[in-house]
Amino acid sequence: KNYRLYIKDPFLLLLLSFVVFQVLSLTQTHDITSSLSIIVFQTAVAFSYIPIRNFMSARKNGLKNLVFLYSVMFIPVAIFLIAQIYLQTNFQIAIGGVWPVPGYPTRYGSTFWDINHFGAYCSALSLILIGSASSKNVSLRYRVFNLVILSFTLASLYLTSSRSSMLGFIAGVTVFAILTLKNRKLSFPY
């Protein structure tokens, strides 16, 4: 109905550009079924942005509540990670996403099967928490909560030994620092 509200939205355009890239890559695929599945998935992600954006903008503190929920959901993931570390260290029992590599530190993935996916989750959550904790618009109690969760996400990111996730985190911190230095008034939008 209101497509004009979204036609210039940079986030929607970015998500749609991923879909377009995947459609163009169909000419090079050797597995058409998997490629079409990815296109359907990325299209669903792109168009799910619209109701999520509407939901957040229609409610007071919509983004703040979403960040809080994302942060709180890390707590059970961290508890499972602690159980994994305990079982692996004391009994050499690997549950969930634990990758014991002989001669190297064990890689932990908590409730995620893939270590790199858990690393990406920790990296993204860390960047969100850095932005939230540095905001002038949040209470001291909320800022402290964010910093506590941030310390656990950074430790978890380290335990994954995921190079790609760590590089993504470094790139995100670099962009955040550059934007902050360029615009001292940069603030998390809540």
Tab-separated table of C-alpha atoms in Angstrom:
chain	number	residue	atom	x	y	z
A	1	LYS	CA	0.000	0.000	0.000
A	2	ASN	CA	2.552	2.555	1.115
A	3	TYR	CA	5.471	1.502	-1.027
A	4	ARG	CA	6.575	5.137	-1.397
A	5	LEU	CA	7.528	5.127	2.294
A	6	TYR	CA	9.998	2.329	1.647
A	7	ILE	CA	11.249	2.897	-1.883
A	8	LYS	CA	14.112	5.090	-0.593
A	9	ASP	CA	14.753	3.240	2.659
A	10	PRO	CA	18.486	2.360	2.575
A	11	PHE	CA	18.091	-0.809	4.650
A	12	LEU	CA	15.351	-2.215	2.446
A	13	LEU	CA	17.345	-1.312	-0.659
A	14	LEU	CA	20.392	-3.099	0.775
A	15	LEU	CA	18.341	-6.209	1.547
A	16	LEU	CA	16.794	-6.148	-1.915
A	17	SER	CA	20.243	-5.745	-3.501
A	18	PHE	CA	21.191	-9.094	-1.920
A	19	VAL	CA	18.161	-10.648	-3.603
A	20	VAL	CA	19.069	-9.088	-6.951
A	21	PHE	CA	22.655	-10.348	-6.611
A	22	GLN	CA	21.369	-13.871	-5.910
A	23	VAL	CA	19.029	-13.734	-8.902
A	24	LEU	CA	21.919	-12.619	-11.135
A	25	SER	CA	24.086	-15.428	-9.780
A	26	LEU	CA	21.570	-17.991	-11.064
A	27	THR	CA	23.446	-17.870	-14.368
A	28	GLN	CA	26.508	-19.361	-12.637
A	29	THR	CA	24.888	-21.894	-10.312
A	30	HIS	CA	25.333	-25.630	-10.510
A	31	ASP	CA	22.635	-26.283	-7.907
A	32	ILE	CA	19.467	-24.493	-9.005
A	33	THR	CA	17.351	-25.887	-6.156
A	34	SER	CA	19.651	-24.545	-3.443
A	35	SER	CA	20.043	-21.228	-5.250
A	36	LEU	CA	16.278	-20.776	-5.513
A	37	SER	CA	15.911	-21.651	-1.818
A	38	ILE	CA	18.404	-18.928	-0.920
A	39	ILE	CA	16.552	-16.425	-3.098
A	40	VAL	CA	13.237	-17.271	-1.428
A	41	PHE	CA	14.837	-16.974	2.018
A	42	GLN	CA	16.507	-13.630	1.256
A	43	THR	CA	13.293	-12.282	-0.264
A	44	ALA	CA	11.422	-13.241	2.920
A	45	VAL	CA	14.090	-11.514	5.017
A	46	ALA	CA	13.883	-8.364	2.896
A	47	PHE	CA	10.121	-8.121	3.086
A	48	SER	CA	10.001	-9.014	6.784
A	49	TYR	CA	11.909	-5.777	7.344
A	50	ILE	CA	8.753	-3.784	6.526
A	51	PRO	CA	6.495	-5.135	9.318
A	52	ILE	CA	9.403	-5.086	11.783
A	53	ARG	CA	10.097	-1.445	10.945
A	54	ASN	CA	6.396	-0.609	11.255
A	55	PHE	CA	6.175	-2.425	14.597
A	56	MET	CA	9.173	-0.594	16.016
A	57	SER	CA	8.173	2.849	14.799
A	58	ALA	CA	4.560	2.431	15.984
A	59	ARG	CA	5.613	1.780	19.578
A	60	LYS	CA	7.384	3.996	22.017
A	61	ASN	CA	10.903	2.673	22.613
A	62	GLY	CA	10.384	-0.018	19.964
A	63	LEU	CA	14.084	-0.245	19.080
A	64	LYS	CA	15.139	-0.113	22.726
A	65	ASN	CA	12.788	-2.988	23.556
A	66	LEU	CA	14.086	-5.016	20.612
A	67	VAL	CA	17.715	-4.479	21.693
A	68	PHE	CA	16.783	-5.408	25.265
A	69	LEU	CA	15.068	-8.611	24.081
A	70	TYR	CA	18.068	-9.483	21.902
A	71	SER	CA	20.359	-8.935	24.913
A	72	VAL	CA	18.225	-10.933	27.340
A	73	MET	CA	18.028	-13.833	24.874
A	74	PHE	CA	21.808	-14.079	25.138
A	75	ILE	CA	21.529	-15.143	28.806
A	76	PRO	CA	20.275	-18.719	28.133
A	77	VAL	CA	22.809	-19.012	25.315
A	78	ALA	CA	25.580	-17.998	27.766
A	79	ILE	CA	24.344	-20.477	30.384
A	80	PHE	CA	24.456	-23.283	27.802
A	81	LEU	CA	27.955	-22.143	26.807
A	82	ILE	CA	29.128	-22.345	30.424
A	83	ALA	CA	27.688	-25.888	30.642
A	84	GLN	CA	29.540	-26.799	27.437
A	85	ILE	CA	32.826	-25.483	28.777
A	86	TYR	CA	32.355	-27.354	32.064
A	87	LEU	CA	31.490	-30.667	30.377
A	88	GLN	CA	34.246	-30.392	27.777
A	89	THR	CA	36.946	-29.304	30.235
A	90	ASN	CA	36.149	-31.778	33.003
A	91	PHE	CA	34.700	-34.812	31.200
A	92	GLN	CA	35.596	-34.333	27.482
A	93	ILE	CA	31.876	-34.424	26.674
A	94	ALA	CA	30.980	-32.302	23.664
A	95	ILE	CA	27.332	-31.217	23.459
A	96	GLY	CA	25.847	-28.834	20.949
A	97	GLY	CA	28.293	-26.779	18.935
A	98	VAL	CA	31.603	-27.839	20.493
A	99	TRP	CA	34.522	-28.490	18.187
A	100	PRO	CA	37.425	-30.064	20.064
A	101	VAL	CA	40.454	-29.746	17.789
A	102	PRO	CA	43.498	-31.819	18.842
A	103	GLY	CA	46.470	-29.549	19.489
A	104	TYR	CA	44.371	-26.377	19.451
A	105	PRO	CA	41.949	-24.726	21.871
A	106	THR	CA	38.422	-26.126	21.750
A	107	ARG	CA	35.989	-23.991	19.770
A	108	TYR	CA	32.601	-23.362	21.355
A	109	GLY	CA	29.345	-22.615	19.576
A	110	SER	CA	26.802	-22.738	22.429
A	111	THR	CA	23.315	-23.481	21.099
A	112	PHE	CA	24.466	-22.876	17.500
A	113	TRP	CA	25.623	-25.854	15.500
A	114	ASP	CA	28.068	-23.789	13.472
A	115	ILE	CA	30.822	-21.995	15.388
A	116	ASN	CA	30.935	-19.212	12.796
A	117	HIS	CA	27.198	-18.535	13.146
A	118	PHE	CA	27.587	-18.224	16.907
A	119	GLY	CA	30.554	-15.935	16.326
A	120	ALA	CA	28.496	-13.763	13.974
A	121	TYR	CA	25.724	-13.596	16.586
A	122	CYS	CA	28.220	-12.557	19.287
A	123	SER	CA	29.856	-10.030	16.960
A	124	ALA	CA	26.540	-8.447	15.956
A	125	LEU	CA	25.248	-8.373	19.517
A	126	SER	CA	28.512	-6.821	20.727
A	127	LEU	CA	28.240	-4.016	18.188
A	128	ILE	CA	24.606	-3.394	19.128
A	129	LEU	CA	25.537	-3.271	22.810
A	130	ILE	CA	28.450	-0.901	22.176
A	131	GLY	CA	26.084	1.461	20.389
A	132	SER	CA	23.449	1.117	23.078
A	133	ALA	CA	25.874	1.537	25.997
A	134	SER	CA	27.400	4.626	24.418
A	135	SER	CA	24.003	6.287	23.939
A	136	LYS	CA	23.201	9.357	25.973
A	137	ASN	CA	19.534	8.404	25.943
A	138	VAL	CA	19.710	5.367	28.251
A	139	SER	CA	19.746	5.102	32.020
A	140	LEU	CA	22.854	4.172	33.967
A	141	ARG	CA	21.266	0.867	35.038
A	142	TYR	CA	20.511	-0.086	31.418
A	143	ARG	CA	24.029	0.963	30.379
A	144	VAL	CA	25.574	-1.245	33.087
A	145	PHE	CA	23.354	-4.174	31.989
A	146	ASN	CA	24.562	-3.668	28.408
A	147	LEU	CA	28.204	-3.582	29.506
A	148	VAL	CA	27.838	-6.807	31.530
A	149	ILE	CA	26.235	-8.621	28.578
A	150	LEU	CA	28.886	-7.081	26.298
A	151	SER	CA	31.686	-8.576	28.377
A	152	PHE	CA	30.105	-12.038	28.072
A	153	THR	CA	29.532	-11.669	24.314
A	154	LEU	CA	33.137	-10.631	23.738
A	155	ALA	CA	34.396	-13.584	25.804
A	156	SER	CA	32.055	-15.871	23.848
A	157	LEU	CA	33.300	-14.406	20.565
A	158	TYR	CA	36.855	-15.219	21.633
A	159	LEU	CA	35.863	-18.799	22.546
A	160	THR	CA	34.498	-19.410	19.046
A	161	SER	CA	37.947	-18.791	17.498
A	162	SER	CA	35.990	-17.641	14.446
A	163	ARG	CA	38.307	-15.445	12.382
A	164	SER	CA	35.540	-14.196	10.106
A	165	SER	CA	33.413	-13.140	13.087
A	166	MET	CA	36.343	-11.400	14.727
A	167	LEU	CA	37.167	-9.582	11.493
A	168	GLY	CA	33.509	-8.544	11.218
A	169	PHE	CA	33.614	-7.253	14.777
A	170	ILE	CA	36.824	-5.278	14.110
A	171	ALA	CA	35.300	-3.818	10.939
A	172	GLY	CA	32.139	-2.846	12.837
A	173	VAL	CA	34.089	-1.196	15.665
A	174	THR	CA	36.185	0.667	13.094
A	175	VAL	CA	33.093	1.990	11.307
A	176	PHE	CA	31.512	2.916	14.656
A	177	ALA	CA	34.674	4.766	15.729
A	178	ILE	CA	34.940	6.648	12.432
A	179	LEU	CA	31.283	7.684	12.542
A	180	THR	CA	31.619	8.739	16.175
A	181	LEU	CA	34.733	10.807	15.453
A	182	LYS	CA	33.136	12.426	12.401
A	183	ASN	CA	29.926	13.264	14.208
A	184	ARG	CA	30.288	13.793	17.941
A	185	LYS	CA	26.494	13.961	18.255
A	186	LEU	CA	26.082	10.391	17.008
A	187	SER	CA	23.664	8.631	19.306
A	188	PHE	CA	21.792	5.375	19.366
A	189	PRO	CA	18.253	6.216	18.154
A	190	TYR	CA	16.347	5.811	21.435
